[in-house]
PDB file of C-alpha atoms and ligand atoms in Angstrom:
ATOM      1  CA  UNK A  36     -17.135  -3.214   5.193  1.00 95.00           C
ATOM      2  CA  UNK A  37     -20.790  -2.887   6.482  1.00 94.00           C
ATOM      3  CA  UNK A  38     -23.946  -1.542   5.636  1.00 94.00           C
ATOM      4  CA  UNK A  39     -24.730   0.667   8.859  1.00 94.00           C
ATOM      5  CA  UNK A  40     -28.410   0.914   7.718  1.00 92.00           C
ATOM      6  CA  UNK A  41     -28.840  -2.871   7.947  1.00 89.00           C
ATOM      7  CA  UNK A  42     -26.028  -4.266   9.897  1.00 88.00           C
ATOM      8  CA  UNK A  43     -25.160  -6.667   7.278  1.00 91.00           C
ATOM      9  CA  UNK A  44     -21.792  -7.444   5.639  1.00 93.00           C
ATOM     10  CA  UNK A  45     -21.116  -5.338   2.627  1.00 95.00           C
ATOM     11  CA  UNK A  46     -17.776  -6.807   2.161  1.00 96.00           C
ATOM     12  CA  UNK A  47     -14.070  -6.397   2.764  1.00 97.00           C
ATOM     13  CA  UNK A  48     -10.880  -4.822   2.156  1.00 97.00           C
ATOM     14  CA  UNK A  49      -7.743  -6.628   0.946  1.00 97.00           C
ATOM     15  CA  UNK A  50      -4.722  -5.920   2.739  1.00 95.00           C
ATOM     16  CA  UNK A  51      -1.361  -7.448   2.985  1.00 93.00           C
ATOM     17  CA  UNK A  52       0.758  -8.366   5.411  1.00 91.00           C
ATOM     18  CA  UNK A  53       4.368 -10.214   5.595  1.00 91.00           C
ATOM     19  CA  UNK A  54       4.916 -12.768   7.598  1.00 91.00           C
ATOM     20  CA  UNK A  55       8.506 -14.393   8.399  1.00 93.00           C
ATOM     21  CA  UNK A  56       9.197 -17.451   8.417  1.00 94.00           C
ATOM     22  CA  UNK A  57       9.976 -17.115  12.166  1.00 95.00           C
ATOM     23  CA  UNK A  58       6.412 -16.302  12.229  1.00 91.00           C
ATOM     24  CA  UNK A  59       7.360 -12.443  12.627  1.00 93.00           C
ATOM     25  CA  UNK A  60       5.072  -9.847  11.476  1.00 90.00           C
ATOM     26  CA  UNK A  61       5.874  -7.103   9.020  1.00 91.00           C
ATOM     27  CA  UNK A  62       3.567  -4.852   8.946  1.00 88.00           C
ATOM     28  CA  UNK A  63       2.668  -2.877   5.550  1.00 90.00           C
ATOM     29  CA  UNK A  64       3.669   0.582   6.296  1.00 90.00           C
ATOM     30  CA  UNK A  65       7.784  -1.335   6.336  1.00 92.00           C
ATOM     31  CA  UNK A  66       7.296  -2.364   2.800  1.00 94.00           C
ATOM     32  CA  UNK A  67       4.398  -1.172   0.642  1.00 92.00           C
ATOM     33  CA  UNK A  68       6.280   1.926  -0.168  1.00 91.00           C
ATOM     34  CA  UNK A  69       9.506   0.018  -0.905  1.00 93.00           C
ATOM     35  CA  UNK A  70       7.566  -2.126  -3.099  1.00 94.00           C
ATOM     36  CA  UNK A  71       5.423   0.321  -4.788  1.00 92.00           C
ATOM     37  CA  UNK A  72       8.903   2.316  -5.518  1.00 92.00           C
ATOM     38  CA  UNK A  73      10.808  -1.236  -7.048  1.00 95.00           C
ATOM     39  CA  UNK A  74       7.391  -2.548  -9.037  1.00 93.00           C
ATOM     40  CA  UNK A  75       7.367  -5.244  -6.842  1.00 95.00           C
ATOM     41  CA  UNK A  76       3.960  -4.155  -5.817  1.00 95.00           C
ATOM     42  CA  UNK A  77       2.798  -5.394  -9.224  1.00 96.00           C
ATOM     43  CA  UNK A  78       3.758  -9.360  -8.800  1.00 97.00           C
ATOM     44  CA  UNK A  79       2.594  -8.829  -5.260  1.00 96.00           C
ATOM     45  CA  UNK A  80      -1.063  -7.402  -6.050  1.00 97.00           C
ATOM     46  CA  UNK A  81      -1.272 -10.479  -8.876  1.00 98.00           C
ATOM     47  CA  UNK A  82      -0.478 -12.462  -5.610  1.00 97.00           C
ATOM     48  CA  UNK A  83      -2.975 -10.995  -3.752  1.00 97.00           C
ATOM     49  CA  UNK A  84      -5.761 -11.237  -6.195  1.00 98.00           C
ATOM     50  CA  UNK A  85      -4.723 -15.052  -6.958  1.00 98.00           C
ATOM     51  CA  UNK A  86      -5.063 -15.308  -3.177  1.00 98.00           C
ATOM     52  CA  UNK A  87      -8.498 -13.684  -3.254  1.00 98.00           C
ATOM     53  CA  UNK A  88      -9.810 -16.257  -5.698  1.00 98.00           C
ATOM     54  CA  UNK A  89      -8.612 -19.002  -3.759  1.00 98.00           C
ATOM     55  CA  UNK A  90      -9.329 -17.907  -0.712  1.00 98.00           C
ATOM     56  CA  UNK A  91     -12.990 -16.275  -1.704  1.00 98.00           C
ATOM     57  CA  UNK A  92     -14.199 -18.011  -4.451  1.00 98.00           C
ATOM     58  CA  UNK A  93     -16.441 -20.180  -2.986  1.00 97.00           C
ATOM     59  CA  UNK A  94     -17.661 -17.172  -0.487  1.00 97.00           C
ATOM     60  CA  UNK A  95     -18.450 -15.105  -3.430  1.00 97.00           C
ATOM     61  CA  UNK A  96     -20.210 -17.366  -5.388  1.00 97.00           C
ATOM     62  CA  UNK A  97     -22.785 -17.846  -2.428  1.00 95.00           C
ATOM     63  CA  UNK A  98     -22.896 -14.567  -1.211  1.00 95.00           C
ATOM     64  CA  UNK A  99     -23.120 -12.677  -5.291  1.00 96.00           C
ATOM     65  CA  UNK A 100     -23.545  -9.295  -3.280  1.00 95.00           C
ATOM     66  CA  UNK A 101     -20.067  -9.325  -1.720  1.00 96.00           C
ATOM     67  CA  UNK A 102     -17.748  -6.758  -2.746  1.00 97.00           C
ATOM     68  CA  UNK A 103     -14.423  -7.624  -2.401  1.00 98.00           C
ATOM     69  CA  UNK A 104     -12.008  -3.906  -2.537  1.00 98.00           C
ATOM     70  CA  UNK A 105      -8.446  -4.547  -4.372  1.00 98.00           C
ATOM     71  CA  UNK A 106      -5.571  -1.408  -3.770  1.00 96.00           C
ATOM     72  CA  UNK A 107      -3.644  -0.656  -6.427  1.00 96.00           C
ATOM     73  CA  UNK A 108      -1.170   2.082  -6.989  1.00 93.00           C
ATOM     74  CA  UNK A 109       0.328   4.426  -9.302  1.00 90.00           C
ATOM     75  CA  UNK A 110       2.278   2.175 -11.552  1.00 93.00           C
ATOM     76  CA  UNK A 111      -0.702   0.262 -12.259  1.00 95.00           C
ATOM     77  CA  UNK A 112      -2.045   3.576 -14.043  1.00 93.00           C
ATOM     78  CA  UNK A 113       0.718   3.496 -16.518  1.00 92.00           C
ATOM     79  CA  UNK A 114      -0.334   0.788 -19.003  1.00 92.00           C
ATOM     80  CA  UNK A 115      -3.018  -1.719 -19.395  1.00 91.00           C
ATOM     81  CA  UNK A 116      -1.453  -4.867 -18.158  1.00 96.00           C
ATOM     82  CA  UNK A 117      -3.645  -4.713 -14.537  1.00 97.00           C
ATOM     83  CA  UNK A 118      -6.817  -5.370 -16.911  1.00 98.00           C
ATOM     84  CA  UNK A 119      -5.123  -8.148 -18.277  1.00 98.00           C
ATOM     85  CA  UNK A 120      -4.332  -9.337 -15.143  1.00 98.00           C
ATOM     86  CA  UNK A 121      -7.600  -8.997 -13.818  1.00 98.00           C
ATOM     87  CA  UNK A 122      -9.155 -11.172 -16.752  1.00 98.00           C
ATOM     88  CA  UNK A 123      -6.644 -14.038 -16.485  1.00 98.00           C
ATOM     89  CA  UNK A 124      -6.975 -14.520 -12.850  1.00 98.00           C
ATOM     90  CA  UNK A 125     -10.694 -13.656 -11.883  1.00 98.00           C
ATOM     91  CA  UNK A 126     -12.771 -14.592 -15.350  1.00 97.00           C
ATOM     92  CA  UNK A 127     -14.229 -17.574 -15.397  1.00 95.00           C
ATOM     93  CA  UNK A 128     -13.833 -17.922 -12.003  1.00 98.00           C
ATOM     94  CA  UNK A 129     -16.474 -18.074  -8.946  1.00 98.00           C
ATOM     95  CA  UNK A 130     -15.452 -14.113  -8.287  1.00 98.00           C
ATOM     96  CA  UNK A 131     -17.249 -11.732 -10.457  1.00 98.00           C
ATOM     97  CA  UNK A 132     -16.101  -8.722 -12.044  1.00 98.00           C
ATOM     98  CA  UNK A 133     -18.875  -7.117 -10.673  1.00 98.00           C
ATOM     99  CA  UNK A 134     -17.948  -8.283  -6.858  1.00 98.00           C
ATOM    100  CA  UNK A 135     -14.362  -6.654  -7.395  1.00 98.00           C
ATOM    101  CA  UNK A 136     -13.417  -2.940  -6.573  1.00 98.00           C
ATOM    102  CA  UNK A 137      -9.982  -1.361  -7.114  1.00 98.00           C
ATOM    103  CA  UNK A 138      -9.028   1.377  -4.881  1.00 96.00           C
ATOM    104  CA  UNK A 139      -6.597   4.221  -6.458  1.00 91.00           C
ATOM    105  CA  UNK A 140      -5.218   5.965  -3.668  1.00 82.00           C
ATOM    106  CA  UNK A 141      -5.024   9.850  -3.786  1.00 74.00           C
ATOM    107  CA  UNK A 142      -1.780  10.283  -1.741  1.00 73.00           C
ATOM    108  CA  UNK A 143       0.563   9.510  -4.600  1.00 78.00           C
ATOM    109  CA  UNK A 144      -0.656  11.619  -8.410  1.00 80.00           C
ATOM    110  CA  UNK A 145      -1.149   9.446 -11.036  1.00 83.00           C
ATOM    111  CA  UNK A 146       1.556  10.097 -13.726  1.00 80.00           C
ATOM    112  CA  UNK A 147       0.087   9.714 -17.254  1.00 86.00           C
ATOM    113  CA  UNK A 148      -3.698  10.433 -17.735  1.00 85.00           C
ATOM    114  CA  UNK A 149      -4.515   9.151 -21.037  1.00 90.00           C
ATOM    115  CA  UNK A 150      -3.078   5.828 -19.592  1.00 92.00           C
ATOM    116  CA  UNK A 151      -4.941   6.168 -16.441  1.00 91.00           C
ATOM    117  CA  UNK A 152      -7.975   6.342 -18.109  1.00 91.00           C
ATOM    118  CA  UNK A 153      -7.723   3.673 -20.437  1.00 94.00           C
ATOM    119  CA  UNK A 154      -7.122   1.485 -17.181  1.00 95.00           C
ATOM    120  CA  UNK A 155     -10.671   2.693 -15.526  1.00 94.00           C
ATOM    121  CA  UNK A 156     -11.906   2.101 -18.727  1.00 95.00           C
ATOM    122  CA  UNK A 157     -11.282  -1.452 -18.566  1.00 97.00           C
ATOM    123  CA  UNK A 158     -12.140  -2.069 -15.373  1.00 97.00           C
ATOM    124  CA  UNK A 159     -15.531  -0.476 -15.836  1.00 97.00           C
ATOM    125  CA  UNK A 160     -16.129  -2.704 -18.798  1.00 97.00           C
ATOM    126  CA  UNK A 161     -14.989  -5.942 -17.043  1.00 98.00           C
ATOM    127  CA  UNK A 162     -17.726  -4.524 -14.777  1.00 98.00           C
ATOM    128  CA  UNK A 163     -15.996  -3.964 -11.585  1.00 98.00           C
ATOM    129  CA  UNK A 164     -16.102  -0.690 -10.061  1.00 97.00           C
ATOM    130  CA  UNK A 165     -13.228   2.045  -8.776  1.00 95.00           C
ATOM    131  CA  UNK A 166     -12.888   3.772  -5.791  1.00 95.00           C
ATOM    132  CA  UNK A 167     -10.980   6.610  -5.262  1.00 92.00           C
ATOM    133  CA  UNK A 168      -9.111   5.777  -1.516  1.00 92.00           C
ATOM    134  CA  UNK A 169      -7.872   8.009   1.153  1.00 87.00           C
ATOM    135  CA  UNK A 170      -9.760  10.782  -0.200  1.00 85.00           C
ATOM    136  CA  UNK A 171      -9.094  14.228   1.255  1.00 79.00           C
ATOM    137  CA  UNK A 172      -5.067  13.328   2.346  1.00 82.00           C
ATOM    138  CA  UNK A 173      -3.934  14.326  -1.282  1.00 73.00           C
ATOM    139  CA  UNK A 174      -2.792  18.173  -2.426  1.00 57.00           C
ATOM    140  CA  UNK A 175      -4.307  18.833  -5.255  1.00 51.00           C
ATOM    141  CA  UNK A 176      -5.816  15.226  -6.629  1.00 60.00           C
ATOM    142  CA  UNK A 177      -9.201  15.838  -5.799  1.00 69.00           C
ATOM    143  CA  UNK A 178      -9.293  16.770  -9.552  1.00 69.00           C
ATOM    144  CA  UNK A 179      -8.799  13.754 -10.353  1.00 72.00           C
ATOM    145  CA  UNK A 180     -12.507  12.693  -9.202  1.00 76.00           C
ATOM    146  CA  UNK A 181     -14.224  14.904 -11.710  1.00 74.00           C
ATOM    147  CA  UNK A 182     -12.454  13.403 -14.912  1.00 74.00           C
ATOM    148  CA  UNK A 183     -11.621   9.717 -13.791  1.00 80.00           C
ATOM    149  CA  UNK A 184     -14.969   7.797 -13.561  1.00 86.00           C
ATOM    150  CA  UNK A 185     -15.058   7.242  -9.823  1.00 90.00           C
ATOM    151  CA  UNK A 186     -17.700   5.054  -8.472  1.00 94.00           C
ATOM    152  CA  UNK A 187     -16.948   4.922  -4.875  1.00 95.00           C
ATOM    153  CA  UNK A 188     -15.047   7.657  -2.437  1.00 94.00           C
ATOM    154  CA  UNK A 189     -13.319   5.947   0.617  1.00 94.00           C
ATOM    155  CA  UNK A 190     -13.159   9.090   3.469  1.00 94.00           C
ATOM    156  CA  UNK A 191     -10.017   8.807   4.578  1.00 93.00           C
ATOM    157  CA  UNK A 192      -9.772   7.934   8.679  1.00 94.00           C
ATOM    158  CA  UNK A 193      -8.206  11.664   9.349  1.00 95.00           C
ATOM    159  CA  UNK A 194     -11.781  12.873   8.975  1.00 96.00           C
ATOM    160  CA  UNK A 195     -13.353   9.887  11.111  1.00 97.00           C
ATOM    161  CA  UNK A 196     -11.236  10.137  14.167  1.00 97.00           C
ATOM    162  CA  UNK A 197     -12.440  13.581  15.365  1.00 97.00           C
ATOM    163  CA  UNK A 198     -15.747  12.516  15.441  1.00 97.00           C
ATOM    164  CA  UNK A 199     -16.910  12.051  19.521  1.00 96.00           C
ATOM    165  CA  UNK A 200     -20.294  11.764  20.651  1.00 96.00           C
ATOM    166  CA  UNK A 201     -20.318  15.830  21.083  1.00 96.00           C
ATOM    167  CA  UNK A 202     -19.537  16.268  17.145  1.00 95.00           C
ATOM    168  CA  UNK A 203     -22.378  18.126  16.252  1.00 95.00           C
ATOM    169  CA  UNK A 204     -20.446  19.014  12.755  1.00 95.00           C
ATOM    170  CA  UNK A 205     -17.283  18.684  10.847  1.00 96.00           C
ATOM    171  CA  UNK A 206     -16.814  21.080   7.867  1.00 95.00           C
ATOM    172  CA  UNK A 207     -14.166  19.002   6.109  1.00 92.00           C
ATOM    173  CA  UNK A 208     -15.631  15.859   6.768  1.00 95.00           C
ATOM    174  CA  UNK A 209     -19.128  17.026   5.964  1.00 97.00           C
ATOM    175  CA  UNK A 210     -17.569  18.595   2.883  1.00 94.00           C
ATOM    176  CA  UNK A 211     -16.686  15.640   1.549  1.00 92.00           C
ATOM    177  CA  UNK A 212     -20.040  14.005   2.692  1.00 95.00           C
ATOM    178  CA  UNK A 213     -21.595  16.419  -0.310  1.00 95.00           C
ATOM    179  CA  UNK A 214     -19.222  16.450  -2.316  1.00 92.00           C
ATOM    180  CA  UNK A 215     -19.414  12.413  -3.107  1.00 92.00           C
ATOM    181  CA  UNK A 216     -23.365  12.929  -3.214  1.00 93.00           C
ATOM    182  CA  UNK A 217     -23.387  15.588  -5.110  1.00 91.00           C
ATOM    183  CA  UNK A 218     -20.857  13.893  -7.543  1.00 90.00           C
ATOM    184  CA  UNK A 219     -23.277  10.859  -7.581  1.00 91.00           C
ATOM    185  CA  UNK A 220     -20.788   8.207  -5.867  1.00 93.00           C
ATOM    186  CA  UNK A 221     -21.163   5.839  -2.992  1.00 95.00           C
ATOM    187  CA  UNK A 222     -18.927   6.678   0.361  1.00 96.00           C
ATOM    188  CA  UNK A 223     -17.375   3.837   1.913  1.00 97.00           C
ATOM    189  CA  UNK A 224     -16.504   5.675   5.558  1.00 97.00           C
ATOM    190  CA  UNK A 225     -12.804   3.948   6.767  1.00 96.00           C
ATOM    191  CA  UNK A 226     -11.098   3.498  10.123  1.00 96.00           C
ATOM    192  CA  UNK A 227     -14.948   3.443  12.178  1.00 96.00           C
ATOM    193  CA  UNK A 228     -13.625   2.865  15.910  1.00 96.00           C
ATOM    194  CA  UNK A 229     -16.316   3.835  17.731  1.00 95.00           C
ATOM    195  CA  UNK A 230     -20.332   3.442  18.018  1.00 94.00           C
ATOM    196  CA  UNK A 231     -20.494   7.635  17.963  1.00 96.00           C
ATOM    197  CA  UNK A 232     -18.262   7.799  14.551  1.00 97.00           C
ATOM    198  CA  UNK A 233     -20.503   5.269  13.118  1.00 96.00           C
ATOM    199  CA  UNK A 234     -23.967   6.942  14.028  1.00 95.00           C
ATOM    200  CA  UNK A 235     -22.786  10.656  13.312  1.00 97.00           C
ATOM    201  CA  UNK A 236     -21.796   8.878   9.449  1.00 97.00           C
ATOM    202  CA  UNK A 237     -25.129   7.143   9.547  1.00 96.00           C
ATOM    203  CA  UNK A 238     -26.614  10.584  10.676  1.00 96.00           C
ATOM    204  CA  UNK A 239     -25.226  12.334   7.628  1.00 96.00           C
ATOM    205  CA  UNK A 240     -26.675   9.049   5.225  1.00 95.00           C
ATOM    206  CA  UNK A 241     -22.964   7.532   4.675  1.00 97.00           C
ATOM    207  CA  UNK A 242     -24.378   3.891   4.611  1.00 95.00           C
ATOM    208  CA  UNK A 243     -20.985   2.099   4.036  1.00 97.00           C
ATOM    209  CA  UNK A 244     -18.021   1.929   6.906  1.00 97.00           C
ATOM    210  CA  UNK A 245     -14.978   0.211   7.878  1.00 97.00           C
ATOM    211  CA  UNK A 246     -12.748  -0.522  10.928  1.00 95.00           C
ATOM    212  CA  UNK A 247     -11.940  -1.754  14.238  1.00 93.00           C
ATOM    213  CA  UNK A 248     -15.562  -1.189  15.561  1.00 93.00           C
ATOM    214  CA  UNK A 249     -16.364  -4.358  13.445  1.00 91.00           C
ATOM    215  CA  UNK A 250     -14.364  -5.975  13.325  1.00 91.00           C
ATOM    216  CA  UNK A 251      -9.855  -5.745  12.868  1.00 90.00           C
ATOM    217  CA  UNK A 252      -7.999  -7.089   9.837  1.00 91.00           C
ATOM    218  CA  UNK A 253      -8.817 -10.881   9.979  1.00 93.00           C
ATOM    219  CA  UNK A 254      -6.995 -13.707   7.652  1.00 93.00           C
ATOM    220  CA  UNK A 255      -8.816 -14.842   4.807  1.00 95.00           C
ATOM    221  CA  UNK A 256      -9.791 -18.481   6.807  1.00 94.00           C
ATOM    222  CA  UNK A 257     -11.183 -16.095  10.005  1.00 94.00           C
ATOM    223  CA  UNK A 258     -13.306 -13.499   7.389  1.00 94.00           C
ATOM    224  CA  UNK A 259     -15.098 -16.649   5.649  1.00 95.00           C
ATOM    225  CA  UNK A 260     -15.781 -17.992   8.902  1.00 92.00           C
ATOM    226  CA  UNK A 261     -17.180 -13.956  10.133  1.00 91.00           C
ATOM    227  CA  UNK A 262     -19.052 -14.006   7.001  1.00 92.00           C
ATOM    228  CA  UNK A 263     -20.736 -17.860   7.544  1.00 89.00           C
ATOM    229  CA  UNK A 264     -21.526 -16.715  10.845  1.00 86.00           C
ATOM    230  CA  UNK A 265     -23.305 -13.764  10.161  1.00 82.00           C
ATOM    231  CA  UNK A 266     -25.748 -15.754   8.212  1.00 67.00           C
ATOM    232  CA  UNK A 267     -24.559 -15.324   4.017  1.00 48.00           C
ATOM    233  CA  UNK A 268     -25.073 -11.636   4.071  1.00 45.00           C
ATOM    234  CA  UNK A 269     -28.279 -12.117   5.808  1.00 47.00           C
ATOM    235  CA  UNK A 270     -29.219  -8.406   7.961  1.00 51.00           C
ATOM    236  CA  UNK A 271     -28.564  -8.450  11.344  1.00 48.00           C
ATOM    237  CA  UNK A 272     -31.539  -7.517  13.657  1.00 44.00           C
ATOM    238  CA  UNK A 273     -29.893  -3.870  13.472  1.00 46.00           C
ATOM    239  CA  UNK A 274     -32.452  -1.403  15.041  1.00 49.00           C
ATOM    240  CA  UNK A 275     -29.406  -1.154  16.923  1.00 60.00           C
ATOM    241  CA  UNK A 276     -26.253  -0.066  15.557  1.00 64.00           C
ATOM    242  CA  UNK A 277     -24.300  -0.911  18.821  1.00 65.00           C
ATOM    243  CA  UNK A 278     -25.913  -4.437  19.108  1.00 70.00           C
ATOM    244  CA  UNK A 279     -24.816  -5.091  15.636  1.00 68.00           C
ATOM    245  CA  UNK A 280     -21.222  -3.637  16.026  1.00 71.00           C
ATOM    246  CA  UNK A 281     -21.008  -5.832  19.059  1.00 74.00           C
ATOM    247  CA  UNK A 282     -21.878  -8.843  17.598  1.00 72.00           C
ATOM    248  CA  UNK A 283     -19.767  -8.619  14.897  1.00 74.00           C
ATOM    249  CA  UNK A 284     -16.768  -7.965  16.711  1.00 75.00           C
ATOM    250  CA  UNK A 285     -17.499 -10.846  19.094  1.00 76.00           C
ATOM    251  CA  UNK A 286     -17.968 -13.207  16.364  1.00 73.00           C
ATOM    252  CA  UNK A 287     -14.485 -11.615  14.935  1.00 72.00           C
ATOM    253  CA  UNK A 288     -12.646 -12.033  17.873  1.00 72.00           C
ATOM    254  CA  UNK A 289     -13.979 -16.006  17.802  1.00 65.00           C
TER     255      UNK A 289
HETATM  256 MN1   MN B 321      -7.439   1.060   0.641  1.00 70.12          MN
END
């Protein structure tokens, strides 16, 4: 995730990936949904976040403005044991709550409210922060943002890709621009693939994006090394957008 004001590294997105002991890659979209639909998706986001301290302690204790953005799903929204989880693996340890954001995607409803709310509830008093993820792709959820507490709205890639250097407006996209101002939360802007999408989002004062423009999904050892080398969240000289984009993807690609 960057800042495309300043160029600088805002943070990063956890994602998972399986890898075979052959050395084969599974991608997500041949198991999240399997695991979401067993539970398995809870030991393997406890995983993930144990993995995250490990792998981004030390990052996040020199760089304290780092966000670091956790997915969870709907069967985290049915009882409290995520916050517990949260506390036994992340306090006391060199990643804040504050640093930590957990994404609730809007494709799937979220089954029992009271219980969903006593969740957000925790997390906002552990002090980390929720964002609502691939906003705009649900039916009916975008309910859900006027009760829940939402901090941060992640536009959903469907509204990015359209965007060409022609765009001169998109009324969904746009929509949901407002909307997230008007509803007071920050916009995190996913799936940015190209200089245009990133300065008609910058044009319309969305200051946070993601994706393959700056870099692709890197392993933990190749992000700390991205994030060293662009100087401990330090700005890039980013007058120009392009020159930053560039240079981050170089230094990704290294
Ligand atoms: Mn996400």
């Amino acid at each position: 995730v960057i800042n495309l004001r300043t160029g600088a590294l805002a943070g990063c997105e956890v994602l998972v990936r399986w890898e075979k002991k052959n050395g084969d890659i599974v991608p997500p979209g041949a198991f999240v949904d399997y695991a979401e639909v067993t539970g398995l998706a809870i030991p393997m986001t406890i995983s993930l976040m144990q993995q995250v301290r490990a792998d981004l302690g030390e990052l996040c204790a020199r760089m304290p403005d780092l966000k670091i953005s956790i997915n969870l799903f709907e069967g985290h929204f049915r009882n409290a044991n995520v916050v517990d989880d949260v506390q036994a693996i992340f306090g006391g340890s060199s990643v804040s709550y504050r640093q930590l954001v957990f994404e609730i995607t809007e494709r799937h409803p979220l089954e029992r409210q009271v219980e969903a709310d006593a969740v957000i509830a925790g997390l906002h008093a552990l002090g980390a922060r929720v964002a609502m993820d691939d906003t705009g792709t649900g039916h009916s959820n975008l309910a859900y943002l006027q009760t829940l507490g939402i901090d941060i709205i992640k536009i959903d890639r469907v509204f990015v890709s359209p965007i060409t250097a022609e765009t001169q407006q998109l009324p969904i996209l746009d929509g949901l621009i407002t909307m997230a101002r008007e509803l007071g939360t920050e916009i995190v802007a996913e799936g940015v693939e190209t200089e245009a999408q990133a300065r008609y989002l910058r044009g319309r004062g969305v200051v946070m994006a993601q994706g393959y423009l700056f870099a692709p999904a890197l392993k933990a050892a190749a992000f700390r090394e991205l994030a060293d080398a662009l100087g401990g969240g330090a700005e890039l000289a980013a007058t120009d957008l392009a020159e930053a984009a560039a240079a981050m993807a170089t230094r990704a690609a290294a």
